[in-house]
PDB file of C-alpha atoms in Angstrom:
ATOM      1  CA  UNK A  22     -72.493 -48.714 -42.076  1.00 36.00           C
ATOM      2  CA  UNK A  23     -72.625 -46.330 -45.219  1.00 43.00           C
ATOM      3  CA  UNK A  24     -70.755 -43.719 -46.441  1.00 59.00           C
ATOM      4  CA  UNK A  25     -73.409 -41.303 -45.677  1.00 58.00           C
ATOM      5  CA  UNK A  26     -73.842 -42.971 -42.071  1.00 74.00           C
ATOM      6  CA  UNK A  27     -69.949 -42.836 -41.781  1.00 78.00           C
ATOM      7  CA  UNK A  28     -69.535 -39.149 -41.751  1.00 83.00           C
ATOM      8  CA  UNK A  29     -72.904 -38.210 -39.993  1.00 80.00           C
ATOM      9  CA  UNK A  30     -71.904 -35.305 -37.584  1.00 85.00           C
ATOM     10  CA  UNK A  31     -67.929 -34.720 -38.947  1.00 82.00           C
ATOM     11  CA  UNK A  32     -68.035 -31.474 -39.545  1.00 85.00           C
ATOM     12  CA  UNK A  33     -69.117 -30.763 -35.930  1.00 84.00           C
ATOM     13  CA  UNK A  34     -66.168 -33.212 -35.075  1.00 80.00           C
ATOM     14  CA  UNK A  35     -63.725 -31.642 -37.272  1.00 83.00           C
ATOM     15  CA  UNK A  36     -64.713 -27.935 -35.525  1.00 86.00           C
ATOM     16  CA  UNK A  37     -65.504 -26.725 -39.050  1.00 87.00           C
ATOM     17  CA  UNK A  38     -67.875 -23.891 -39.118  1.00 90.00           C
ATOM     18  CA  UNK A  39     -68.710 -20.932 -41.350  1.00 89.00           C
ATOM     19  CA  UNK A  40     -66.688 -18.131 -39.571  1.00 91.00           C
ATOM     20  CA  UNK A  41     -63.321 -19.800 -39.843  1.00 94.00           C
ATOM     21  CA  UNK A  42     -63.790 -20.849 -43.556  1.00 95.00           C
ATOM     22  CA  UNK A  43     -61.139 -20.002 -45.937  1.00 97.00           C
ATOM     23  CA  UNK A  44     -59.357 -18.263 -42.814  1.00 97.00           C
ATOM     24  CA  UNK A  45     -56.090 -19.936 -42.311  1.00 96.00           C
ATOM     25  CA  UNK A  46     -54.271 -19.271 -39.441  1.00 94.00           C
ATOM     26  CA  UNK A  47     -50.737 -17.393 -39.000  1.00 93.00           C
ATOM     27  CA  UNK A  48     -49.170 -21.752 -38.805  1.00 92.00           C
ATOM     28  CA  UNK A  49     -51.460 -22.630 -41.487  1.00 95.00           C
ATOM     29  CA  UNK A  50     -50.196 -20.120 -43.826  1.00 96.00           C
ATOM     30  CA  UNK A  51     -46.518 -21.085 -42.715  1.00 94.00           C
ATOM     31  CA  UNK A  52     -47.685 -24.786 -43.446  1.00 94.00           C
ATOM     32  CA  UNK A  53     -48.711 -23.859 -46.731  1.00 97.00           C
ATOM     33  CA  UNK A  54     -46.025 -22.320 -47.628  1.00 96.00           C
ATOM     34  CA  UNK A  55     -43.363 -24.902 -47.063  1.00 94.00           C
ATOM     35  CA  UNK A  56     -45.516 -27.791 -48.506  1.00 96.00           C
ATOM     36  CA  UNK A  57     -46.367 -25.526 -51.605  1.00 97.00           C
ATOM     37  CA  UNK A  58     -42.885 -24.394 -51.825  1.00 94.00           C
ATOM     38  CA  UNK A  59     -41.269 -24.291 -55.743  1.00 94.00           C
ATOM     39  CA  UNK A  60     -44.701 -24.862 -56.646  1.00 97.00           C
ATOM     40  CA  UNK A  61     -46.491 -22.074 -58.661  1.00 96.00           C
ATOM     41  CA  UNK A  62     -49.867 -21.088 -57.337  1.00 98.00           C
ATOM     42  CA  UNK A  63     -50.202 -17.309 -58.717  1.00 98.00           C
ATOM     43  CA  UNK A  64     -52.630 -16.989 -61.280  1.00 97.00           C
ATOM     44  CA  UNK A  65     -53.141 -20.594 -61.622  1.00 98.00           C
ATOM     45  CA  UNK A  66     -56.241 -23.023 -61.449  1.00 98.00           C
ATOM     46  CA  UNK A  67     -56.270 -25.069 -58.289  1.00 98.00           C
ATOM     47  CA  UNK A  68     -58.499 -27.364 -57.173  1.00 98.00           C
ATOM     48  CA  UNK A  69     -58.250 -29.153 -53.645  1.00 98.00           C
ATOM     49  CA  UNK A  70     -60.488 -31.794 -53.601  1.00 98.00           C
ATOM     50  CA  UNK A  71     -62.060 -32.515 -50.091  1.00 97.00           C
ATOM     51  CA  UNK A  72     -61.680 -28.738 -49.114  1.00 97.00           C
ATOM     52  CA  UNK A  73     -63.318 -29.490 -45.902  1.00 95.00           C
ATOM     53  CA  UNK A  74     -62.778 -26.187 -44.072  1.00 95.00           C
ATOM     54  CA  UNK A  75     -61.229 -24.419 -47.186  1.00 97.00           C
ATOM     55  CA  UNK A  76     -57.706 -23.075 -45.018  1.00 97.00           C
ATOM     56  CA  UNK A  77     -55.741 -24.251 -48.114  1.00 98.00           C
ATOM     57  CA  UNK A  78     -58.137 -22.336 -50.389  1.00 98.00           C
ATOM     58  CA  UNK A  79     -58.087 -19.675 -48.590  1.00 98.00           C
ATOM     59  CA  UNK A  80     -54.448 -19.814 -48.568  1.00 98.00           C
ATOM     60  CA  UNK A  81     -54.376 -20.435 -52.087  1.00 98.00           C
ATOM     61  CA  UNK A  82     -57.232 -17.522 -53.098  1.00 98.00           C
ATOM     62  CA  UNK A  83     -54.317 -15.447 -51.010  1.00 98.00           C
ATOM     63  CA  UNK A  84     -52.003 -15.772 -53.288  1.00 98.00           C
ATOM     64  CA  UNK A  85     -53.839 -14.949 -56.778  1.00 98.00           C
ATOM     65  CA  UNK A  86     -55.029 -18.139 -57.259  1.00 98.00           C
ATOM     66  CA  UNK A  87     -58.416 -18.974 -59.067  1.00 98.00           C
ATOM     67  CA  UNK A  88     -59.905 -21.717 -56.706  1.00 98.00           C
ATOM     68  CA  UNK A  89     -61.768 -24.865 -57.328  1.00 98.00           C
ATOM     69  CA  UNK A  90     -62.898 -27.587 -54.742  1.00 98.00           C
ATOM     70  CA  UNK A  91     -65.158 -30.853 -54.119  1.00 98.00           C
ATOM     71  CA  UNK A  92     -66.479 -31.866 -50.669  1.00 96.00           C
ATOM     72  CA  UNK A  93     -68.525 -34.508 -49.390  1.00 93.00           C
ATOM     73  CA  UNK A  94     -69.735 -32.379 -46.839  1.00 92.00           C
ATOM     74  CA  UNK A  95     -72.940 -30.209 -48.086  1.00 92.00           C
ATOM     75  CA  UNK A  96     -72.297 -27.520 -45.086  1.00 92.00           C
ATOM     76  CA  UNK A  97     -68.728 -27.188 -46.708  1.00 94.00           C
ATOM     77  CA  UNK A  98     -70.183 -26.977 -50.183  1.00 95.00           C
ATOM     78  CA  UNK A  99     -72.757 -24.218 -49.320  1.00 95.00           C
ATOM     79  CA  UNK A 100     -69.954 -22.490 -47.210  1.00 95.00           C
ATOM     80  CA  UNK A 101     -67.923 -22.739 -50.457  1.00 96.00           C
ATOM     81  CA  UNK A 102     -69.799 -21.374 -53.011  1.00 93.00           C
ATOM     82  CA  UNK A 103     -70.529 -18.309 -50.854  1.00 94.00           C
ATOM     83  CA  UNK A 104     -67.179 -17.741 -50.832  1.00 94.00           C
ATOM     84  CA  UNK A 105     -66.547 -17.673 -54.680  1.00 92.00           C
ATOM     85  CA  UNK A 106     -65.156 -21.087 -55.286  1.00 97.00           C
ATOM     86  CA  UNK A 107     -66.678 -23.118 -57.870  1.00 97.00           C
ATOM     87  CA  UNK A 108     -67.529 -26.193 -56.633  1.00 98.00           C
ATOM     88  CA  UNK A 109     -67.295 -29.629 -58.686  1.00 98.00           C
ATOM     89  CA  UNK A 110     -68.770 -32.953 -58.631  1.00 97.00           C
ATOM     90  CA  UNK A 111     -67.616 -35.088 -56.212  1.00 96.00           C
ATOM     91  CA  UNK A 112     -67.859 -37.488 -58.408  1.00 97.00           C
ATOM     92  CA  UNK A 113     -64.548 -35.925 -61.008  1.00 98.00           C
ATOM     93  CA  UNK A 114     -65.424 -38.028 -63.639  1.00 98.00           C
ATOM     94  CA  UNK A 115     -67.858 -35.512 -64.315  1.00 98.00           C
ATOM     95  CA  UNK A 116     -65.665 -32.720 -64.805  1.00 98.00           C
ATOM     96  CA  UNK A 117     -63.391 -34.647 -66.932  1.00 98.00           C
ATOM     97  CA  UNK A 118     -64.666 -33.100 -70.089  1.00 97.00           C
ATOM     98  CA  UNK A 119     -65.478 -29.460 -68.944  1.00 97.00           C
ATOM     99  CA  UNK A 120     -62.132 -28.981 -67.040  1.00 98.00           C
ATOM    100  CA  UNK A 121     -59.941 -31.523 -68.944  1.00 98.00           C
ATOM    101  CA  UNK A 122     -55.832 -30.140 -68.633  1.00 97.00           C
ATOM    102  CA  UNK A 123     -57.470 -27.216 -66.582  1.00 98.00           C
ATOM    103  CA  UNK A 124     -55.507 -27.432 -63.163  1.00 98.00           C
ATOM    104  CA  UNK A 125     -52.182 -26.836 -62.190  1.00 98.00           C
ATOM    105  CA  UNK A 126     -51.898 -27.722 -58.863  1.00 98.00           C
ATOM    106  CA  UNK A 127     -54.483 -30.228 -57.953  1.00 98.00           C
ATOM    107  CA  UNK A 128     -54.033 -30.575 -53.327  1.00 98.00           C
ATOM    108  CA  UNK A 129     -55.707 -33.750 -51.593  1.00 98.00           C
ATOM    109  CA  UNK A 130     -54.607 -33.197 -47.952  1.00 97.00           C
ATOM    110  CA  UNK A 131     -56.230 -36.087 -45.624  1.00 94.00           C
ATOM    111  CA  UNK A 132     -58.383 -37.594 -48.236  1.00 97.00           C
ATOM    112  CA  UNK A 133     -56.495 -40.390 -49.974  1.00 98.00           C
ATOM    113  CA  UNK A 134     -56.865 -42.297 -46.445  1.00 96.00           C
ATOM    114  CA  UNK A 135     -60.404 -42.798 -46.699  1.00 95.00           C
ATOM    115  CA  UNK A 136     -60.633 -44.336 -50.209  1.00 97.00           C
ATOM    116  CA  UNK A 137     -59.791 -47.883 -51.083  1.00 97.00           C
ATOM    117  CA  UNK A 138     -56.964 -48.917 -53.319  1.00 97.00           C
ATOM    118  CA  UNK A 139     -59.106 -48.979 -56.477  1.00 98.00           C
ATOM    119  CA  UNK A 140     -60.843 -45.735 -55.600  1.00 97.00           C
ATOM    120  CA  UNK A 141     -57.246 -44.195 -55.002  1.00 98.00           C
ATOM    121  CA  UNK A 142     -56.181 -45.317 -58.129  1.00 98.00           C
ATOM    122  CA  UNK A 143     -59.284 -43.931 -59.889  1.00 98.00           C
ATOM    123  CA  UNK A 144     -58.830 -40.828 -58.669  1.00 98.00           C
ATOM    124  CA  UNK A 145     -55.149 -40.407 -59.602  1.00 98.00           C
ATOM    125  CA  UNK A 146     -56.211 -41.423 -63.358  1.00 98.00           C
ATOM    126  CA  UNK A 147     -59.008 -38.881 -63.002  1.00 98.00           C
ATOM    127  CA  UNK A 148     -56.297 -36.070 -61.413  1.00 98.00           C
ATOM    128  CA  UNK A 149     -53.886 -36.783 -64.588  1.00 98.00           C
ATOM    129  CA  UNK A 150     -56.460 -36.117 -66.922  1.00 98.00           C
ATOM    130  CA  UNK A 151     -57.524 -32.876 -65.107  1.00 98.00           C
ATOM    131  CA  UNK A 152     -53.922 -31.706 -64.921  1.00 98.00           C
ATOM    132  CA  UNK A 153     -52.306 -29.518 -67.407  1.00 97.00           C
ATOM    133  CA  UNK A 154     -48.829 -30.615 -68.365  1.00 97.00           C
ATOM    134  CA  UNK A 155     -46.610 -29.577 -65.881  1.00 97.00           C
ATOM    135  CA  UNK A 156     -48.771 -29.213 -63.519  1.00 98.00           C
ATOM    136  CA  UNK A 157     -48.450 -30.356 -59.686  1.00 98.00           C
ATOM    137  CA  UNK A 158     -50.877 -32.608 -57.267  1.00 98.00           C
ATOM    138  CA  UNK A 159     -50.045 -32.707 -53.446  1.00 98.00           C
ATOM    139  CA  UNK A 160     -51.177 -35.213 -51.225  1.00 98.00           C
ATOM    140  CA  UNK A 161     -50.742 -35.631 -47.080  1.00 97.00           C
ATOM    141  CA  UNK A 162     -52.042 -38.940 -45.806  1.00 95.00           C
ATOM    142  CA  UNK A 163     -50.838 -41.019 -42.696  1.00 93.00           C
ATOM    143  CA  UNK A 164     -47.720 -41.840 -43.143  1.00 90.00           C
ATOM    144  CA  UNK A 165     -47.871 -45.862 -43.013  1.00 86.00           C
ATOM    145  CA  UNK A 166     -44.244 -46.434 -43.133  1.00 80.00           C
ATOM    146  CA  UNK A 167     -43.740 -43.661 -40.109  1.00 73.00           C
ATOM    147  CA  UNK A 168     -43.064 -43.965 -36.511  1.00 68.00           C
ATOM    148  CA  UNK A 169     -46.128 -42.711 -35.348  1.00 63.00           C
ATOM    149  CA  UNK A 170     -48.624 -42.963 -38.117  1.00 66.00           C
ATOM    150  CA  UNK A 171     -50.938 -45.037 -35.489  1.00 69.00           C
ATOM    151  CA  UNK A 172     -51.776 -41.700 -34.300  1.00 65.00           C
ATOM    152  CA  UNK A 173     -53.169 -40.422 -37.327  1.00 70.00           C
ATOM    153  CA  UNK A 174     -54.184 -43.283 -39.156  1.00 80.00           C
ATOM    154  CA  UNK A 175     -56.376 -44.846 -36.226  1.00 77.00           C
ATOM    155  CA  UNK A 176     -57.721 -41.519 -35.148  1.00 80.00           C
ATOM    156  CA  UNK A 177     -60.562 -41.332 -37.506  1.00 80.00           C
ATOM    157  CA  UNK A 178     -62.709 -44.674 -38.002  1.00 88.00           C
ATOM    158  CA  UNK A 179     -63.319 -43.205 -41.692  1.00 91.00           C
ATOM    159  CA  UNK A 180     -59.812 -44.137 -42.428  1.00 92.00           C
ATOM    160  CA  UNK A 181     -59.127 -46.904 -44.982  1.00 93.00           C
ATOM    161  CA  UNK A 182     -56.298 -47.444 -46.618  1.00 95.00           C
ATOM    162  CA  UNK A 183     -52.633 -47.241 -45.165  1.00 91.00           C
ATOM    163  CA  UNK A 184     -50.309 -45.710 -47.619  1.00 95.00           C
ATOM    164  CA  UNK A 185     -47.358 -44.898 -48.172  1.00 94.00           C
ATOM    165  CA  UNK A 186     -44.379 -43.464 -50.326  1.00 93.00           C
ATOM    166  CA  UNK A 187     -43.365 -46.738 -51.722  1.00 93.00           C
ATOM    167  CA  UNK A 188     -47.288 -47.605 -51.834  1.00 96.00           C
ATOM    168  CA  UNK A 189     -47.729 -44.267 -53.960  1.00 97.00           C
ATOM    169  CA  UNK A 190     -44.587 -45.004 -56.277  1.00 96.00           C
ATOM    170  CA  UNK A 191     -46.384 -48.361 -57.288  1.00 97.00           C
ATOM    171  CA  UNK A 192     -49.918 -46.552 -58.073  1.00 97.00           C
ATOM    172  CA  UNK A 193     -48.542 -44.517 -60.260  1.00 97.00           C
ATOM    173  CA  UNK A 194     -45.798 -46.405 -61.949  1.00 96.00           C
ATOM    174  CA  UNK A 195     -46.283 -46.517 -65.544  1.00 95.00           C
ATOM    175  CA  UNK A 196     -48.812 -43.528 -65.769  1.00 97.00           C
ATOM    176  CA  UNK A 197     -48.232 -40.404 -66.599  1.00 97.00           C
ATOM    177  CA  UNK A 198     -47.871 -38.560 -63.049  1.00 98.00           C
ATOM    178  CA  UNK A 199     -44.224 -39.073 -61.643  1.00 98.00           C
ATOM    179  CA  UNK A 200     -43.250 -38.377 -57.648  1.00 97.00           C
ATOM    180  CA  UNK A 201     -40.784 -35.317 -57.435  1.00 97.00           C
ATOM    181  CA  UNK A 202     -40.895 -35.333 -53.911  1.00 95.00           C
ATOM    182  CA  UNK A 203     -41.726 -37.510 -50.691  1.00 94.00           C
ATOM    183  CA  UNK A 204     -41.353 -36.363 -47.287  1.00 91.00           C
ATOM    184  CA  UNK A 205     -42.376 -36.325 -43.861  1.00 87.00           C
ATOM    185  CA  UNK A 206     -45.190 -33.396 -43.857  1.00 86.00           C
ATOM    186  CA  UNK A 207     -43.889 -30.098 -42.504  1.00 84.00           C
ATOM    187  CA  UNK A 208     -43.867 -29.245 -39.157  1.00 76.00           C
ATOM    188  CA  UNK A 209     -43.568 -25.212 -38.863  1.00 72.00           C
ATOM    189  CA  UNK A 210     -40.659 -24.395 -35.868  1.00 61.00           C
ATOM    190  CA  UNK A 211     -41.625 -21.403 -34.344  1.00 59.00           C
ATOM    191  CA  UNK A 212     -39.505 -20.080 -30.843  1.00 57.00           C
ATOM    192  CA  UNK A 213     -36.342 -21.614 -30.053  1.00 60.00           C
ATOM    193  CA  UNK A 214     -38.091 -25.115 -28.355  1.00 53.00           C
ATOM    194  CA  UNK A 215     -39.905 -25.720 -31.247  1.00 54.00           C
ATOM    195  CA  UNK A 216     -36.770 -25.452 -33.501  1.00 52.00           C
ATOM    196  CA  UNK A 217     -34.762 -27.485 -31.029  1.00 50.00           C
ATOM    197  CA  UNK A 218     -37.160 -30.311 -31.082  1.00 55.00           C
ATOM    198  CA  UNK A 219     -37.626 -29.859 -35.466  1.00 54.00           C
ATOM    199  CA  UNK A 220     -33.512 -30.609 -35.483  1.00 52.00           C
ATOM    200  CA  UNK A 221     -33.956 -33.550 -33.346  1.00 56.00           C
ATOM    201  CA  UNK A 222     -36.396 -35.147 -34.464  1.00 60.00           C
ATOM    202  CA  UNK A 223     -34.958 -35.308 -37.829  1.00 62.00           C
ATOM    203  CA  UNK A 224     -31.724 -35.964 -36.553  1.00 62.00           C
ATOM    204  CA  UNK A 225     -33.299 -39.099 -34.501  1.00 58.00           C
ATOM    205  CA  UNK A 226     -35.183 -40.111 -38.201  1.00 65.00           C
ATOM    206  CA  UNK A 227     -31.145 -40.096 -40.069  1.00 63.00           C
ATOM    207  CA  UNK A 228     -29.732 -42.159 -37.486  1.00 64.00           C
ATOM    208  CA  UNK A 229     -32.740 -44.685 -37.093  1.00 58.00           C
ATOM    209  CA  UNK A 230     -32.438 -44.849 -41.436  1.00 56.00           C
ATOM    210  CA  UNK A 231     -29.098 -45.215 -41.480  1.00 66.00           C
ATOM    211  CA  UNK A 232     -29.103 -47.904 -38.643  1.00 64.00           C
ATOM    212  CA  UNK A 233     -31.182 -50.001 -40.164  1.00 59.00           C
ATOM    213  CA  UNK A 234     -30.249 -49.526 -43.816  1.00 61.00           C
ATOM    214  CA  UNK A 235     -33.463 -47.955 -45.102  1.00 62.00           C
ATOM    215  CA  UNK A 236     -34.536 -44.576 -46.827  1.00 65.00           C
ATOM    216  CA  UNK A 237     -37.742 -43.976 -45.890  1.00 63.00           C
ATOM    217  CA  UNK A 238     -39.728 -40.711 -44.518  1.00 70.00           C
ATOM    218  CA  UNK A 239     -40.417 -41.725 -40.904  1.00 65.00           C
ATOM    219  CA  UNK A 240     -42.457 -38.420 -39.959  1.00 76.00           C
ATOM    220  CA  UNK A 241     -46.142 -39.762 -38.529  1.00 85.00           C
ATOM    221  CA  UNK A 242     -47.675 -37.871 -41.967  1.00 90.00           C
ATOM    222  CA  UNK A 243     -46.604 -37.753 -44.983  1.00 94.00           C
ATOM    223  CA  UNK A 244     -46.743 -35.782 -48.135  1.00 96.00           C
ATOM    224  CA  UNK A 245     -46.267 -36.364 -51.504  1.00 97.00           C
ATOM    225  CA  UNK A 246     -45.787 -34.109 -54.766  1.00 98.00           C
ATOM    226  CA  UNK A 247     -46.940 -35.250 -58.305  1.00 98.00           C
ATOM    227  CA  UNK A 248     -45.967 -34.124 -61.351  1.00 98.00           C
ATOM    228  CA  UNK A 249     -47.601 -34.871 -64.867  1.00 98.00           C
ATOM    229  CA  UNK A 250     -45.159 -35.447 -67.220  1.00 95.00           C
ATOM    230  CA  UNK A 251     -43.886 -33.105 -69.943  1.00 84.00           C
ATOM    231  CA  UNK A 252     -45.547 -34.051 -73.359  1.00 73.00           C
ATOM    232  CA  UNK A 253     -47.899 -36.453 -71.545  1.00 66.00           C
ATOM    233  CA  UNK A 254     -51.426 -35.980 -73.317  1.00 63.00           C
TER     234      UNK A 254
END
Protein backbone atom coordinates (compact mmCIF):
# COMPACT_ATOMS: atom_id res chain seq x y z
CA UNK A 1 0.00 0.00 0.00
CA UNK A 2 1.18 3.72 -0.57
CA UNK A 3 1.02 6.68 1.18
CA UNK A 4 -1.42 8.08 -1.18
CA UNK A 5 -3.47 4.65 -1.05
CA UNK A 6 -3.11 4.84 2.83
CA UNK A 7 -5.14 7.89 3.42
CA UNK A 8 -7.67 7.47 0.46
CA UNK A 9 -11.08 8.58 2.01
CA UNK A 10 -9.62 10.07 5.71
CA UNK A 11 -10.98 13.07 5.65
CA UNK A 12 -14.49 11.56 5.26
CA UNK A 13 -13.30 9.24 8.19
CA UNK A 14 -11.98 11.92 10.28
CA UNK A 15 -15.65 13.94 9.80
CA UNK A 16 -13.62 16.87 8.46
CA UNK A 17 -15.57 19.10 6.25
CA UNK A 18 -15.57 22.75 5.17
CA UNK A 19 -18.24 24.18 7.61
CA UNK A 20 -16.50 23.16 10.79
CA UNK A 21 -12.99 24.35 9.63
CA UNK A 22 -11.08 26.55 11.85
CA UNK A 23 -14.28 26.34 14.24
CA UNK A 24 -13.18 24.87 17.46
CA UNK A 25 -15.56 23.92 19.78
CA UNK A 26 -16.37 25.44 23.43
CA UNK A 27 -13.80 21.83 24.79
CA UNK A 28 -11.53 22.47 22.03
CA UNK A 29 -10.84 25.93 22.98
CA UNK A 30 -10.56 24.73 26.74
CA UNK A 31 -8.09 22.02 25.29
CA UNK A 32 -6.13 24.57 23.75
CA UNK A 33 -5.81 26.51 26.30
CA UNK A 34 -4.35 24.22 28.90
CA UNK A 35 -1.93 22.51 26.39
CA UNK A 36 -0.85 26.07 25.11
CA UNK A 37 -0.71 27.34 28.55
CA UNK A 38 2.68 29.73 29.45
CA UNK A 39 3.14 29.55 25.89
CA UNK A 40 2.89 32.88 23.91
CA UNK A 41 0.68 32.74 20.87
CA UNK A 42 -0.38 36.61 20.48
CA UNK A 43 1.09 38.17 17.65
CA UNK A 44 3.31 35.36 16.92
CA UNK A 45 4.00 33.07 13.79
CA UNK A 46 2.59 29.60 14.22
CA UNK A 47 2.60 26.95 12.11
CA UNK A 48 0.80 23.50 12.90
CA UNK A 49 1.86 21.16 10.58
CA UNK A 50 -0.84 18.50 9.62
CA UNK A 51 -3.69 21.09 10.34
CA UNK A 52 -6.15 18.57 9.26
CA UNK A 53 -9.39 20.30 10.27
CA UNK A 54 -7.60 23.60 11.33
CA UNK A 55 -9.51 23.71 15.24
CA UNK A 56 -6.00 24.59 16.57
CA UNK A 57 -5.65 27.31 13.91
CA UNK A 58 -8.60 28.49 14.40
CA UNK A 59 -7.91 28.59 17.98
CA UNK A 60 -4.70 30.06 17.40
CA UNK A 61 -6.02 32.86 14.55
CA UNK A 62 -8.37 33.57 17.88
CA UNK A 63 -5.95 34.72 19.74
CA UNK A 64 -3.91 37.25 17.36
CA UNK A 65 -1.93 34.82 15.95
CA UNK A 66 -0.58 34.94 12.26
CA UNK A 67 -1.20 31.26 11.08
CA UNK A 68 0.75 28.90 8.99
CA UNK A 69 0.00 25.13 8.21
CA UNK A 70 0.95 21.95 5.94
CA UNK A 71 -1.50 19.09 5.20
CA UNK A 72 -1.40 16.07 3.29
CA UNK A 73 -4.87 16.32 2.65
CA UNK A 74 -5.64 18.62 -0.62
CA UNK A 75 -9.46 19.19 0.67
CA UNK A 76 -7.72 20.59 3.91
CA UNK A 77 -5.28 22.63 1.88
CA UNK A 78 -7.98 24.27 -0.37
CA UNK A 79 -10.17 24.68 2.84
CA UNK A 80 -7.06 26.42 4.25
CA UNK A 81 -6.09 28.86 2.02
CA UNK A 82 -9.68 30.14 1.83
CA UNK A 83 -9.44 30.80 5.16
CA UNK A 84 -6.26 33.05 5.10
CA UNK A 85 -3.61 30.66 6.20
CA UNK A 86 -0.64 30.34 4.15
CA UNK A 87 -0.05 27.06 3.39
CA UNK A 88 3.58 25.39 3.09
CA UNK A 89 5.15 22.53 1.49
CA UNK A 90 4.60 19.48 2.95
CA UNK A 91 7.68 18.72 2.21
CA UNK A 92 9.47 21.67 5.08
CA UNK A 93 12.63 21.36 3.66
CA UNK A 94 11.34 23.67 1.26
CA UNK A 95 10.55 26.38 3.47
CA UNK A 96 13.74 26.12 5.24
CA UNK A 97 15.20 29.09 3.50
CA UNK A 98 12.09 31.40 3.08
CA UNK A 99 10.86 30.93 6.72
CA UNK A 100 14.20 30.04 8.42
CA UNK A 101 13.88 31.25 12.58
CA UNK A 102 10.30 32.42 11.47
CA UNK A 103 7.99 30.44 14.00
CA UNK A 104 7.44 30.58 17.46
CA UNK A 105 5.30 28.00 18.29
CA UNK A 106 5.53 25.26 15.79
CA UNK A 107 2.07 22.41 17.03
CA UNK A 108 2.16 18.71 15.54
CA UNK A 109 -0.90 17.19 17.29
CA UNK A 110 -1.44 13.40 15.97
CA UNK A 111 1.15 13.49 13.32
CA UNK A 112 4.46 12.28 14.73
CA UNK A 113 2.61 8.70 14.90
CA UNK A 114 2.49 8.21 11.35
CA UNK A 115 6.15 8.90 10.43
CA UNK A 116 9.00 6.52 10.94
CA UNK A 117 11.88 7.09 13.27
CA UNK A 118 14.10 8.68 10.61
CA UNK A 119 11.26 10.76 9.21
CA UNK A 120 10.53 11.91 12.93
CA UNK A 121 13.88 12.81 13.37
CA UNK A 122 13.98 14.75 10.07
CA UNK A 123 11.33 16.66 10.88
CA UNK A 124 12.48 17.75 14.36
CA UNK A 125 15.91 18.96 12.60
CA UNK A 126 13.70 20.69 10.04
CA UNK A 127 11.30 22.28 13.12
CA UNK A 128 14.69 23.62 14.89
CA UNK A 129 15.76 25.32 11.98
CA UNK A 130 12.28 26.91 11.41
CA UNK A 131 12.09 27.99 15.04
CA UNK A 132 13.15 31.29 16.29
CA UNK A 133 15.14 31.14 19.49
CA UNK A 134 12.93 30.73 22.16
CA UNK A 135 10.44 29.58 20.47
CA UNK A 136 8.04 26.50 21.41
CA UNK A 137 6.94 23.13 19.34
CA UNK A 138 4.05 20.96 20.83
CA UNK A 139 3.47 17.57 19.99
CA UNK A 140 0.43 14.93 21.13
CA UNK A 141 1.04 11.40 19.92
CA UNK A 142 -0.10 8.01 21.55
CA UNK A 143 1.26 7.78 24.50
CA UNK A 144 3.40 4.38 24.18
CA UNK A 145 4.44 4.19 27.70
CA UNK A 146 0.52 4.81 28.86
CA UNK A 147 -2.10 2.58 30.14
CA UNK A 148 -4.27 2.78 27.39
CA UNK A 149 -2.32 3.97 24.44
CA UNK A 150 -3.68 0.64 22.53
CA UNK A 151 -6.66 2.68 22.08
CA UNK A 152 -5.17 5.35 20.23
CA UNK A 153 -2.26 3.95 18.78
CA UNK A 154 -4.13 0.89 17.06
CA UNK A 155 -7.10 2.94 16.09
CA UNK A 156 -5.79 4.25 12.89
CA UNK A 157 -3.88 1.64 10.53
CA UNK A 158 -1.83 4.89 9.35
CA UNK A 159 -0.11 4.75 12.62
CA UNK A 160 3.63 3.94 12.71
CA UNK A 161 5.75 4.58 15.18
CA UNK A 162 5.09 4.16 19.05
CA UNK A 163 6.61 6.94 20.98
CA UNK A 164 7.11 8.10 23.82
CA UNK A 165 8.56 10.67 26.44
CA UNK A 166 11.71 8.82 27.03
CA UNK A 167 11.61 7.93 23.11
CA UNK A 168 11.37 11.85 22.46
CA UNK A 169 14.20 12.73 25.11
CA UNK A 170 16.60 10.42 23.00
CA UNK A 171 15.61 12.14 19.48
CA UNK A 172 16.47 15.13 20.54
CA UNK A 173 19.37 14.69 22.85
CA UNK A 174 22.25 16.59 21.73
CA UNK A 175 20.31 19.02 19.35
CA UNK A 176 19.33 22.10 19.92
CA UNK A 177 15.48 21.65 20.99
CA UNK A 178 15.26 20.66 24.80
CA UNK A 179 11.81 19.05 26.50
CA UNK A 180 10.34 21.61 29.10
CA UNK A 181 7.48 19.61 29.62
CA UNK A 182 5.96 15.95 29.26
CA UNK A 183 2.63 15.01 30.29
CA UNK A 184 -0.34 13.05 29.89
CA UNK A 185 -2.48 15.30 27.26
CA UNK A 186 -5.20 17.34 28.94
CA UNK A 187 -8.38 16.16 29.59
CA UNK A 188 -10.84 19.34 30.13
CA UNK A 189 -13.22 18.51 33.55
CA UNK A 190 -16.30 20.07 33.02
CA UNK A 191 -19.51 19.32 35.78
CA UNK A 192 -18.74 17.80 38.96
CA UNK A 193 -18.45 13.86 37.37
CA UNK A 194 -16.08 14.87 35.05
CA UNK A 195 -13.87 16.55 37.74
CA UNK A 196 -14.38 13.60 40.06
CA UNK A 197 -13.16 11.16 37.56
CA UNK A 198 -9.95 13.96 36.35
CA UNK A 199 -8.80 13.60 40.35
CA UNK A 200 -8.95 9.95 40.15
CA UNK A 201 -7.57 9.11 37.48
CA UNK A 202 -4.51 10.96 38.29
CA UNK A 203 -4.61 9.89 41.67
CA UNK A 204 -4.78 6.06 40.33
CA UNK A 205 -1.54 7.19 37.78
CA UNK A 206 0.65 8.49 41.42
CA UNK A 207 -0.03 5.43 43.16
CA UNK A 208 0.56 2.94 40.16
CA UNK A 209 4.21 5.26 39.68
CA UNK A 210 5.03 5.19 42.94
CA UNK A 211 4.25 1.38 43.30
CA UNK A 212 6.30 0.37 40.89
CA UNK A 213 9.15 2.87 41.19
CA UNK A 214 8.75 4.70 37.87
CA UNK A 215 8.05 8.39 36.68
CA UNK A 216 6.41 8.16 33.72
CA UNK A 217 3.12 9.97 32.16
CA UNK A 218 0.65 7.06 32.08
CA UNK A 219 -2.33 9.13 30.40
CA UNK A 220 -3.36 7.00 26.96
CA UNK A 221 -1.91 10.39 24.94
CA UNK A 222 0.64 12.25 25.46
CA UNK A 223 2.06 15.64 24.87
CA UNK A 224 5.19 17.08 24.71
CA UNK A 225 6.64 20.80 24.71
CA UNK A 226 9.94 21.78 22.90
CA UNK A 227 11.94 24.48 23.38
CA UNK A 228 14.92 25.74 21.11
CA UNK A 229 17.57 26.73 23.07
CA UNK A 230 18.67 30.27 23.95
CA UNK A 231 21.68 31.31 21.67
CA UNK A 232 21.16 28.16 19.57
CA UNK A 233 21.72 29.33 15.81
Amino acid sequence: MTDATAYDGYESWKGWSETSFMVPTPMDNVYFDLEMRAIPVSGEHVLEIGFGNGRFLGWAKARGAQVYGTELSEQGRTFAAAHDVVVLPIDLAQSLDTHRARFGVIAAFDVLEHLSFDAIRTMLDHIATLLRTGGYCVVRFPNGQGLLSGLHQSGDYTHVSTLSASIMSQFVSGTVLEIIRADSSAMPNHGIARKVRGVARQGFETMLCRLYGIRAPLGPNLTVVLRKKEGAA
